[in-house]
Coordinates of C-alpha atoms and ligand atoms in Angstrom, one line a residue:
X1 CA -47.3 -23.8 12.2
X2 CA -46.7 -24.5 15.9
X3 CA -43.2 -23.7 17.2
X4 CA -40.9 -26.7 16.6
X5 CA -38.4 -27.6 19.2
X6 CA -34.8 -28.5 18.4
X7 CA -32.4 -30.9 20.1
X8 CA -28.7 -30.2 19.2
X9 CA -26.0 -32.7 19.8
X10 CA -22.7 -31.0 20.7
X11 CA -21.7 -27.7 22.2
X12 CA -18.7 -27.1 19.9
X13 CA -18.7 -23.9 17.9
X14 CA -21.1 -25.2 15.3
X15 CA -23.6 -26.5 17.9
X16 CA -23.5 -23.3 19.8
X17 CA -23.9 -21.2 16.7
X18 CA -26.8 -23.5 15.5
X19 CA -28.4 -22.9 18.9
X20 CA -28.1 -19.2 18.8
X21 CA -29.5 -18.8 15.3
X22 CA -32.4 -21.2 16.1
X23 CA -33.2 -19.3 19.2
X24 CA -33.1 -16.0 17.2
X25 CA -35.7 -17.5 14.9
X26 CA -38.1 -18.7 17.5
X27 CA -37.1 -22.4 17.7
X28 CA -36.6 -23.4 21.3
X29 CA -33.4 -25.5 21.6
X30 CA -31.6 -27.7 24.0
X31 CA -28.0 -28.8 23.5
X32 CA -26.6 -32.0 24.9
X33 CA -22.8 -32.0 25.2
X34 CA -20.5 -34.9 26.0
X35 CA -17.8 -32.9 27.8
X36 CA -18.3 -30.8 30.9
X37 CA -17.6 -27.6 29.1
X38 CA -18.3 -26.0 25.7
X39 CA -16.0 -25.5 22.7
X40 CA -15.2 -29.1 21.5
X41 CA -11.8 -28.8 19.9
X42 CA -11.7 -25.1 20.7
X43 CA -10.6 -25.6 24.2
X44 CA -8.2 -24.8 27.0
X45 CA -7.4 -26.5 30.3
X46 CA -5.6 -25.5 33.5
X47 CA -2.4 -27.0 34.8
X48 CA -0.9 -25.6 38.1
X49 CA -1.5 -21.9 37.3
X50 CA -0.9 -22.2 33.6
X51 CA -3.6 -22.3 30.9
X52 CA -3.0 -24.8 28.1
X53 CA -4.7 -23.8 24.9
X54 CA -5.2 -26.8 22.7
X55 CA -7.2 -25.1 20.0
X56 CA -7.6 -22.2 17.5
X57 CA -4.2 -20.9 16.4
X58 CA -5.7 -17.8 14.7
X59 CA -9.0 -16.2 13.9
X60 CA -9.9 -15.0 10.4
X61 CA -12.0 -12.1 9.4
X62 CA -12.1 -10.4 12.8
X63 CA -12.4 -6.9 11.4
X64 CA -15.3 -5.2 9.4
X65 CA -15.1 -5.9 5.7
X66 CA -15.8 -9.6 5.7
X67 CA -19.3 -11.1 5.9
X68 CA -18.1 -13.3 8.8
X69 CA -17.8 -10.2 10.8
X70 CA -21.6 -10.0 10.8
X71 CA -21.7 -13.4 12.4
X72 CA -19.2 -12.4 15.0
X73 CA -21.4 -9.5 15.8
X74 CA -24.6 -11.6 15.9
X75 CA -23.0 -14.2 18.1
X76 CA -21.7 -11.6 20.6
X77 CA -18.1 -12.4 19.7
X78 CA -17.1 -9.0 18.3
X79 CA -18.0 -7.1 21.5
X80 CA -16.5 -9.6 23.9
X81 CA -13.4 -11.1 22.3
X82 CA -10.0 -9.5 22.2
X83 CA -8.2 -10.3 19.0
X84 CA -4.6 -9.2 18.5
X85 CA -3.5 -8.5 14.9
X86 CA -0.9 -10.8 13.6
X87 CA 1.9 -8.9 11.8
X88 CA 3.9 -12.1 11.6
X89 CA 2.0 -15.3 10.7
X90 CA 4.9 -17.5 11.7
X91 CA 8.6 -18.2 11.5
X92 CA 10.1 -21.2 9.6
X93 CA 13.4 -22.5 10.7
X94 CA 15.5 -25.1 8.9
X95 CA 17.8 -26.7 11.5
X96 CA 20.0 -28.3 8.8
X97 CA 20.9 -25.0 7.1
X98 CA 20.3 -22.7 10.0
X99 CA 18.1 -20.6 7.6
X100 CA 14.9 -19.0 8.9
X101 CA 12.2 -16.8 7.4
X102 CA 9.3 -14.9 8.9
X103 CA 6.0 -14.8 7.1
X104 CA 5.1 -11.2 7.5
X105 CA 2.0 -9.3 6.5
X106 CA 4.2 -7.0 4.4
X107 CA 4.1 -9.0 1.2
X108 CA 6.9 -6.9 -0.4
X109 CA 9.2 -7.6 2.5
X110 CA 8.2 -11.3 2.4
X111 CA 8.9 -11.5 -1.3
X112 CA 12.3 -9.9 -0.9
X113 CA 13.2 -12.2 1.9
X114 CA 12.2 -15.3 0.0
X115 CA 14.0 -14.2 -3.1
X116 CA 17.1 -13.4 -1.1
X117 CA 17.7 -17.0 -0.3
X118 CA 16.2 -18.5 -3.5
X119 CA 16.8 -16.1 -6.4
X120 CA 16.1 -18.9 -8.9
X121 CA 12.6 -19.1 -7.6
X122 CA 11.8 -15.4 -8.1
X123 CA 9.2 -16.1 -10.8
X124 CA 7.2 -18.5 -8.6
X125 CA 7.6 -16.1 -5.6
X126 CA 6.2 -13.2 -7.7
X127 CA 3.4 -15.5 -8.8
X128 CA 2.4 -16.4 -5.3
X129 CA 2.6 -12.8 -4.1
X130 CA 0.5 -11.6 -7.0
X131 CA -2.1 -14.2 -6.0
X132 CA -2.0 -13.2 -2.4
X133 CA -2.4 -9.5 -3.3
X134 CA -5.4 -10.4 -5.6
X135 CA -7.0 -12.3 -2.8
X136 CA -6.9 -9.3 -0.4
X137 CA -10.4 -8.0 0.1
X138 CA -12.0 -11.3 -1.0
X139 CA -15.0 -12.1 1.1
X140 CA -14.9 -15.7 2.3
X141 CA -18.6 -15.5 3.2
X142 CA -19.6 -14.6 -0.3
X143 CA -17.4 -17.2 -1.9
X144 CA -19.3 -20.3 -1.0
X145 CA -19.8 -20.3 2.7
X146 CA -22.9 -18.1 2.9
X147 CA -25.5 -20.7 2.1
X148 CA -25.9 -24.5 2.5
X149 CA -26.3 -26.6 -0.6
X150 CA -30.0 -27.1 0.2
X151 CA -30.7 -23.4 -0.3
X152 CA -28.6 -22.6 -3.3
X153 CA -30.5 -21.4 -6.3
X154 CA -29.2 -20.6 -9.8
X155 CA -28.8 -16.9 -8.9
X156 CA -26.5 -17.8 -6.0
X157 CA -24.1 -19.4 -8.4
X158 CA -24.0 -16.2 -10.4
X159 CA -23.6 -14.1 -7.3
X160 CA -20.7 -16.3 -6.2
X161 CA -19.0 -16.0 -9.6
X162 CA -19.5 -12.2 -9.4
X163 CA -17.9 -12.1 -6.0
X164 CA -15.0 -14.1 -7.3
X165 CA -14.6 -12.3 -10.6
X166 CA -11.3 -10.6 -9.7
X167 CA -9.7 -13.8 -8.4
X168 CA -11.4 -16.4 -10.5
X169 CA -8.3 -17.5 -12.2
X170 CA -6.7 -18.3 -8.8
X171 CA -9.3 -21.0 -8.3
X172 CA -8.5 -22.8 -11.5
X173 CA -5.5 -24.6 -13.2
X174 CA -2.3 -24.9 -11.1
X175 CA -3.9 -22.9 -8.3
X176 CA -6.5 -25.5 -7.8
X177 CA -3.9 -28.2 -7.4
X178 CA -2.5 -29.3 -4.0
X179 CA 0.3 -27.1 -2.8
X180 CA 2.6 -30.1 -2.9
X181 CA 2.2 -30.2 -6.7
X182 CA 2.9 -26.6 -7.1
X183 CA 6.0 -26.7 -5.0
X184 CA 7.5 -29.4 -7.2
X185 CA 8.4 -26.6 -9.6
X186 CA 10.4 -24.8 -6.9
X187 CA 14.2 -25.0 -6.9
X188 CA 15.0 -24.4 -3.3
X189 CA 14.1 -27.2 -0.9
X190 CA 13.6 -24.9 2.1
X191 CA 11.3 -22.6 0.1
X192 CA 9.4 -25.7 -0.8
X193 CA 9.0 -26.7 2.8
X194 CA 8.0 -23.2 3.9
X195 CA 5.2 -23.0 1.2
X196 CA 4.0 -26.5 1.9
X197 CA 3.8 -25.8 5.7
X198 CA 2.1 -22.5 5.4
X199 CA -0.9 -24.7 6.1
X200 CA -0.7 -28.3 4.8
X201 CA 0.8 -29.7 1.6
X202 CA -2.6 -31.2 0.6
X203 CA -4.6 -27.9 0.4
X204 CA -5.2 -26.2 -2.9
X205 CA -2.8 -23.4 -3.7
X206 CA -5.7 -20.8 -3.6
X207 CA -6.1 -21.7 0.1
X208 CA -2.7 -20.4 1.0
X209 CA -3.1 -17.4 -1.3
X210 CA -6.2 -16.5 0.6
X211 CA -4.4 -17.0 3.9
X212 CA -1.6 -14.7 2.8
X213 CA -4.1 -12.2 1.4
X214 CA -6.0 -12.1 4.7
X215 CA -2.7 -11.8 6.6
X216 CA -1.7 -8.8 4.4
X217 CA -5.1 -7.3 4.9
X218 CA -4.8 -7.5 8.7
X219 CA -7.7 -10.0 8.8
X220 CA -5.8 -12.7 10.9
X221 CA -5.6 -12.4 14.6
X222 CA -4.7 -14.2 17.8
X223 CA -7.2 -14.8 20.5
X224 CA -5.9 -12.9 23.5
X225 CA -8.0 -14.9 25.9
X226 CA -7.7 -18.3 24.3
X227 CA -10.0 -20.7 22.6
X228 CA -12.2 -21.7 25.5
X229 CA -13.1 -18.1 26.2
X230 CA -14.1 -17.7 22.6
X231 CA -16.5 -20.7 22.9
X232 CA -17.8 -19.5 26.3
X233 CA -18.7 -16.1 24.7
X234 CA -21.0 -17.9 22.2
X235 CA -22.3 -20.1 25.0
X236 CA -23.2 -16.9 27.0
X237 CA -24.9 -15.5 23.9
X238 CA -26.8 -18.8 23.5
X239 CA -28.0 -18.7 27.1
X240 CA -29.0 -15.0 26.8
X241 CA -31.1 -16.0 23.8
X242 CA -32.9 -18.6 26.1
X243 CA -31.0 -21.7 25.1
X244 CA -30.3 -24.5 27.5
X245 CA -27.1 -26.7 27.6
X246 CA -26.7 -29.9 29.4
X247 CA -23.1 -31.0 29.9
X248 CA -21.8 -34.5 30.6
X249 CA -24.6 -35.7 28.4
X250 CA -23.4 -38.1 25.7
X251 CA -25.9 -39.0 23.1
X252 CA -25.8 -42.6 22.2
X253 CA -28.7 -42.9 19.8
X254 CA -30.8 -40.6 17.7
X255 CA -34.4 -41.7 18.1
X256 CA -36.2 -42.3 14.8
X257 CA -39.8 -43.1 14.1
X258 CA -41.1 -43.6 10.6
X259 CA -37.9 -42.2 9.2
X260 CA -38.3 -39.0 11.2
X261 CA -35.9 -38.0 14.0
X262 CA -37.9 -37.5 17.2
X263 CA -35.3 -37.2 19.9
X264 CA -32.1 -38.6 21.5
X265 CA -31.2 -41.3 24.0
X266 CA -28.2 -40.5 26.3
X267 CA -25.6 -42.9 27.6
X268 CA -27.4 -43.0 30.9
X269 CA -30.5 -44.3 29.2
X270 CA -32.6 -41.1 29.5
X271 CA -34.6 -40.0 26.5
X272 CA -35.4 -36.5 25.3
X273 CA -37.9 -35.7 22.6
X274 CA -37.8 -32.9 20.1
X275 CA -39.4 -32.0 16.7
X276 CA -36.0 -31.7 15.0
X277 CA -32.6 -33.1 15.8
X278 CA -29.4 -31.4 14.8
X279 CA -26.1 -33.2 15.2
X280 CA -23.1 -30.8 15.5
X281 CA -21.0 -33.7 16.8
X282 CA -18.5 -36.0 15.0
X283 CA -19.8 -37.1 11.6
X284 CA -18.8 -40.7 11.7
X285 CA -20.4 -41.4 15.1
X286 CA -23.5 -39.5 14.1
X287 CA -24.1 -41.4 10.9
X288 CA -22.8 -44.8 11.7
X289 CA -23.4 -45.1 15.4
X290 CA -26.2 -42.8 16.6
X291 CA -28.2 -43.5 13.4
X292 CA -26.9 -47.0 13.0
X293 CA -25.7 -46.3 9.4
X294 CA -29.3 -46.5 8.1
X295 CA -29.3 -43.2 6.4
X296 CA -25.9 -43.3 4.6
X297 CA -26.0 -43.7 0.8
X298 CA -23.0 -44.9 -1.2
X299 CA -21.7 -41.3 -1.6
X300 CA -21.6 -40.8 2.1
X301 CA -20.1 -44.2 2.8
X302 CA -17.4 -43.6 0.2
X303 CA -16.5 -40.3 1.7
X304 CA -16.0 -41.8 5.1
X305 CA -14.1 -44.7 3.6
X306 CA -11.8 -42.8 1.3
X307 CA -11.4 -39.1 2.1
X308 CA -8.2 -38.3 4.0
X309 CA -8.6 -37.1 7.6
X310 CA -6.6 -34.5 9.4
X311 CA -3.7 -36.4 10.9
X312 CA -4.1 -36.5 14.7
X313 CA -1.9 -34.4 16.8
X314 CA 0.3 -34.8 19.8
X315 CA 0.3 -31.6 21.8
X316 CA 3.1 -31.3 24.3
X317 CA 2.9 -28.2 26.5
X318 CA 5.4 -26.8 29.0
X319 CA 4.8 -24.2 31.7
X320 CA 8.2 -22.4 31.6
X321 CA 9.4 -20.0 34.3
X322 CA 10.7 -17.3 32.0
X323 CA 9.6 -14.9 29.3
X324 CA 10.1 -15.2 25.6
X325 CA 10.2 -11.6 24.4
X326 CA 10.1 -11.0 20.7
X327 CA 9.4 -14.7 19.7
X328 CA 6.7 -15.1 17.1
X329 CA 3.6 -17.0 18.3
X330 CA 4.1 -19.8 15.8
X331 CA 7.5 -21.3 14.7
X332 CA 7.8 -24.3 12.5
X333 CA 11.1 -26.1 13.0
X334 CA 12.2 -28.5 10.2
X335 CA 14.3 -30.9 12.2
X336 CA 17.8 -31.8 11.1
X337 CA 17.5 -35.2 12.8
X338 CA 13.8 -36.3 12.6
X339 CA 12.7 -38.7 15.4
X340 CA 10.2 -41.5 15.2
X341 CA 7.0 -42.0 17.1
X342 CA 6.0 -45.6 16.5
X343 CA 7.9 -45.8 13.3
X344 CA 6.3 -42.6 11.9
X345 CA 9.0 -40.0 11.3
X346 CA 8.4 -36.6 12.8
X347 CA 10.2 -34.3 10.4
X348 CA 9.0 -31.0 11.8
X349 CA 7.4 -29.5 14.8
X350 CA 5.2 -26.5 15.3
X351 CA 6.1 -24.4 18.4
X352 CA 3.5 -22.1 19.8
X353 CA 4.7 -19.5 22.3
X354 CA 1.9 -17.9 24.3
X355 CA 3.8 -14.7 25.0
X356 CA 1.3 -12.3 23.5
X357 CA -0.9 -11.8 26.6
X358 CA -0.5 -12.6 30.3
X359 CA -3.7 -14.7 30.3
X360 CA -1.9 -18.1 29.8
X361 CA 0.6 -18.1 32.6
X362 CA 1.6 -16.6 36.0
X363 CA 3.6 -13.3 35.7
X364 CA 7.0 -13.7 34.2
X365 CA 6.2 -17.2 32.9
X366 CA 5.1 -18.6 29.5
X367 CA 3.4 -21.6 28.0
X368 CA 5.5 -23.2 25.2
X369 CA 3.6 -25.8 23.2
X370 CA 4.8 -28.2 20.5
X371 CA 2.5 -29.9 18.1
X372 CA 3.2 -32.6 15.6
X373 CA 1.3 -35.3 13.7
X374 CA 1.2 -38.9 14.9
X375 CA -0.8 -42.0 14.2
X376 CA -4.2 -42.7 15.6
X377 CA -4.1 -46.4 15.9
X378 CA -0.9 -46.5 18.0
X379 CA -2.1 -44.1 20.7
X380 CA -5.7 -45.4 20.7
X381 CA -4.6 -49.0 21.1
X382 CA -1.9 -48.3 23.6
X383 CA -4.2 -46.3 25.9
X384 CA -6.6 -49.3 25.9
X385 CA -4.1 -52.1 26.1
X386 CA -1.2 -50.9 28.1
X387 CA -1.9 -47.8 30.2
X388 CA 1.5 -47.8 31.9
X389 CA 3.3 -47.8 28.5
X390 CA 1.0 -45.1 27.2
X391 CA 2.0 -42.9 30.1
X392 CA 5.7 -43.8 29.8
X393 CA 5.6 -43.0 26.1
X394 CA 4.0 -39.6 26.7
X395 CA 6.8 -38.9 29.2
X396 CA 9.5 -40.1 26.9
X397 CA 8.3 -37.9 24.1
X398 CA 8.0 -34.8 26.3
X399 CA 11.6 -35.3 27.3
X400 CA 12.7 -35.8 23.7
X401 CA 10.9 -32.6 22.6
X402 CA 12.4 -30.6 25.4
X403 CA 15.9 -31.7 24.3
X404 CA 15.0 -30.4 20.8
X405 CA 13.8 -27.1 22.2
X406 CA 17.0 -26.6 24.2
X407 CA 18.9 -26.0 21.0
X408 CA 16.6 -23.1 20.1
X409 CA 15.8 -21.7 23.6
X410 CA 18.9 -22.4 25.7
X411 CA 18.2 -23.0 29.3
X412 CA 14.5 -24.0 28.8
X413 CA 15.0 -27.6 30.2
X414 CA 15.8 -26.3 33.6
X415 CA 13.0 -23.8 33.6
X416 CA 10.1 -26.1 33.0
X417 CA 7.6 -26.2 35.9
X418 CA 4.7 -28.1 34.3
X419 CA 4.5 -30.6 31.5
X420 CA 1.3 -31.6 29.8
X421 CA 0.9 -34.2 27.0
X422 CA -2.2 -34.7 24.9
X423 CA -2.4 -37.6 22.5
X424 CA -4.9 -38.3 19.7
X425 CA -6.7 -40.4 22.2
X426 CA -7.1 -37.3 24.4
X427 CA -8.7 -35.5 21.4
X428 CA -11.2 -38.3 21.0
X429 CA -11.9 -38.6 24.7
X430 CA -13.0 -35.0 25.0
X431 CA -14.5 -34.3 21.6
X432 CA -15.3 -37.7 20.0
X433 CA -13.8 -36.7 16.7
X434 CA -13.3 -39.7 14.5
X435 CA -9.8 -41.1 14.7
X436 CA -8.7 -38.0 16.5
X437 CA -9.2 -35.9 13.3
X438 CA -9.3 -32.6 15.1
X439 CA -10.5 -30.6 12.1
X440 CA -12.4 -33.4 10.2
X441 CA -11.5 -34.0 6.6
X442 CA -8.3 -32.7 5.1
X443 CA -9.1 -29.8 2.8
X444 CA -7.9 -31.4 -0.3
X445 CA -9.0 -29.8 -3.6
X446 CA -11.7 -32.4 -3.9
X447 CA -13.0 -32.2 -0.3
X448 CA -12.9 -28.4 0.1
X449 CA -14.9 -27.8 -3.0
X450 CA -17.5 -30.4 -2.2
X451 CA -20.7 -29.0 -0.7
X452 CA -22.1 -31.5 1.7
X453 CA -25.9 -31.5 2.3
X454 CA -26.9 -30.9 5.9
X455 CA -29.7 -33.4 5.7
X456 CA -29.2 -37.2 5.2
X457 CA -31.1 -39.2 2.6
X458 CA -34.2 -40.9 3.9
X459 CA -34.6 -39.3 7.2
X460 CA -36.7 -36.2 8.0
X461 CA -36.3 -33.6 10.7
X462 CA -32.6 -34.3 11.0
X463 CA -29.7 -32.0 10.0
X464 CA -26.0 -31.8 10.6
X465 CA -23.6 -28.9 11.3
X466 CA -19.9 -28.5 12.0
X467 CA -16.7 -29.6 10.6
X468 CA -18.0 -32.9 9.2
X469 CA -20.2 -31.1 6.8
X470 CA -17.7 -28.3 6.1
X471 CA -14.7 -30.2 4.8
X472 CA -11.5 -28.7 6.2
X473 CA -13.3 -27.4 9.3
X474 CA -12.2 -24.1 10.8
X475 CA -13.9 -21.5 13.0
X476 CA -15.5 -19.5 10.2
X477 CA -17.0 -22.5 8.2
X478 CA -18.3 -24.1 11.4
X479 CA -20.0 -21.0 12.7
X480 CA -21.6 -20.6 9.3
X481 CA -22.8 -24.2 9.3
X482 CA -24.7 -23.5 12.6
X483 CA -26.4 -20.6 11.0
X484 CA -27.2 -22.7 7.9
X485 CA -29.3 -25.1 10.0
X486 CA -31.5 -22.3 11.2
X487 CA -31.8 -20.9 7.7
X488 CA -32.9 -24.3 6.4
X489 CA -35.5 -24.7 9.1
X490 CA -36.9 -21.2 8.4
X491 CA -37.0 -22.0 4.7
X492 CA -38.8 -25.3 5.3
X493 CA -41.3 -23.5 7.6
X494 CA -41.7 -20.7 5.1
X495 CA -40.5 -18.1 7.7
X496 CA -38.1 -15.2 7.1
X497 CA -34.7 -16.0 8.6
X498 CA -33.9 -13.3 11.2
X499 CA -30.8 -12.3 13.0
X500 CA -30.6 -10.3 16.2
X501 CA -27.7 -8.3 17.5
X502 CA -26.9 -8.5 21.3
Ligands
FAD601 C1 -5.1 -27.4 17.6 C2 -6.2 -26.8 16.7 C3 -5.9 -25.6 16.1 C4 -6.9 -25.0 15.3 N1 -6.6 -23.9 14.7 C5 -7.5 -23.2 14.0 C6 -7.3 -21.9 13.5 O1 -6.2 -21.4 13.7 N2 -8.3 -21.3 12.8 C7 -9.5 -21.9 12.6 O2 -10.4 -21.3 12.0 N3 -9.8 -23.1 13.1 C8 -8.8 -23.8 13.8 N4 -9.1 -25.0 14.3 C9 -10.3 -25.7 13.9 C10 -11.6 -25.3 14.6 O3 -11.3 -25.0 15.9 C11 -12.6 -26.4 14.4 O4 -12.8 -26.7 13.0 C12 -14.0 -26.1 15.0 O5 -13.9 -25.5 16.3 C13 -14.8 -27.3 15.0 O6 -16.1 -27.1 15.6 P1 -17.3 -28.1 15.6 O7 -18.3 -27.6 16.5 O8 -17.6 -28.4 14.2 O9 -16.7 -29.5 16.2 P2 -16.1 -29.9 17.6 O10 -15.3 -28.9 18.2 O11 -15.6 -31.2 17.4 O12 -17.5 -30.0 18.5 C14 -18.3 -31.1 18.5 C15 -18.9 -31.2 19.9 O13 -19.7 -32.3 19.9 C16 -19.6 -33.0 21.2 N5 -20.0 -34.4 21.0 C17 -19.4 -35.3 20.2 N6 -20.1 -36.5 20.3 C18 -21.1 -36.3 21.1 C19 -22.2 -37.1 21.6 N7 -22.3 -38.3 21.2 N8 -23.1 -36.5 22.5 C20 -22.9 -35.2 22.9 N9 -21.9 -34.4 22.5 C21 -21.1 -34.9 21.6 C22 -18.1 -32.9 21.4 O14 -17.8 -33.2 22.8 C23 -17.8 -31.5 21.0 O15 -18.0 -30.6 22.0 C24 -8.1 -25.6 15.1 C25 -8.4 -26.8 15.8 C26 -7.5 -27.4 16.6 C27 -7.8 -28.6 17.4

């Protein structure tokens, strides 16, 4: 069979990974990217000498022992990226009681600390720690990520069960329920909040057990050079493999003839032809705009209508003329006095302190960033309807947040040199993710266990990659999804799927 060319929409992590693996397997590719740089939601931007990182909090599986490590090697990440081990995942602080707890990789210490303030929850704490210990050494890649649904055979199911045999019980019963259900049984309200906010209250319990297990195993790390550098590393690898990326190239339509994808039309009207089209862009716009909704069956429509999305984020960053020695990189503050953003209460904020490398700020200075959930409609409408109020609201919120930070980091208000506010609209503007859902669908028990096919019904030569086919998103699933596309193509073309190390 003659070599088939591939057009990829989106140079986020999934699109870049898809490009790399297609190139490795002899499919010439070209990526069209809406933004002027790679990475999608994995991004950073500059503000007066500071680097604002608006993406990836931590990387999973960065050391040998996990299948994903092979992908990191193949994509050139392992060699080029500096990852700092996280000994503390984060600190949780309850303003009302003044209590705080650090989630350390030492599970014995963690258990002791949790029991110290909530002895009556000792049984549940032991239960969680036992689960986290059991999860240590589990290989995410072998537990459902390794293959797309299109290529799963009966043996794969058995292999997966075998890989999960030690931890199988933690994927059933109460551990398969949302964390918020599990925490109902806890006595202490602060413990409840801590456990729910280890990730999100909607995720299944096994998800946080896995997180704690990986933390304990030393398989969670911080990107020393930020999210954009991570993406640029894969972009470099892609270019070395012969791939071509065109930036500021927004695809408006996927060209289809006789129910076969044949190319793309960009916003400037230009058309590009390819034998295969892969969308690693936002799922909603791919299916309902670029393809006009013609290849969405009831299942797909229902998913987009009913599944919960990641709640959009407000990201407020400050360039601060001082150091923050000893502060953990992530602190969740449960506010004593919640504040409202357009009638939605903000009960807690996540504070990221970029004090772990000098890459983010000039010497002696630090980026302090605050993230919290807000509504999509409010910010989207305001930006369109009243630009002056949109800007004023951003400023008001930045001031409000700074006042809150003052209580925890005295003096910070007078040390701020730069303020940057990103709204859900900003997320959409630069990444096009549906309703500002920065990680796609919430990984609820239903969503995270659904395997979404990479092809759509009724259209040939078209596939999807990225967080809209990997519910819950995340770096690891998205990189795998890019690899899956190349594996499917090879399988369809009866070729052996090959990987190449740099
Ligand atoms: C604040 C934050 C923290 C995170 N923390 C973590 C973490 O700690 N650990 C973790 O594993 N994951 C984390 N994630 C999630 C992870 O970064 C994402 O799930 C992943 O990067 C998504 O990659 P993607 O390629 O699927 O999608 P995207 O990044 O959305 O990429 C899609 C690309 O397609 C482009 N595009 C869209 N429409 C078009 C079009 N019409 N034409 C051309 N191009 C188009 C976009 O511009 C974008 O570049 C975090 C994300 C955020 C935002």
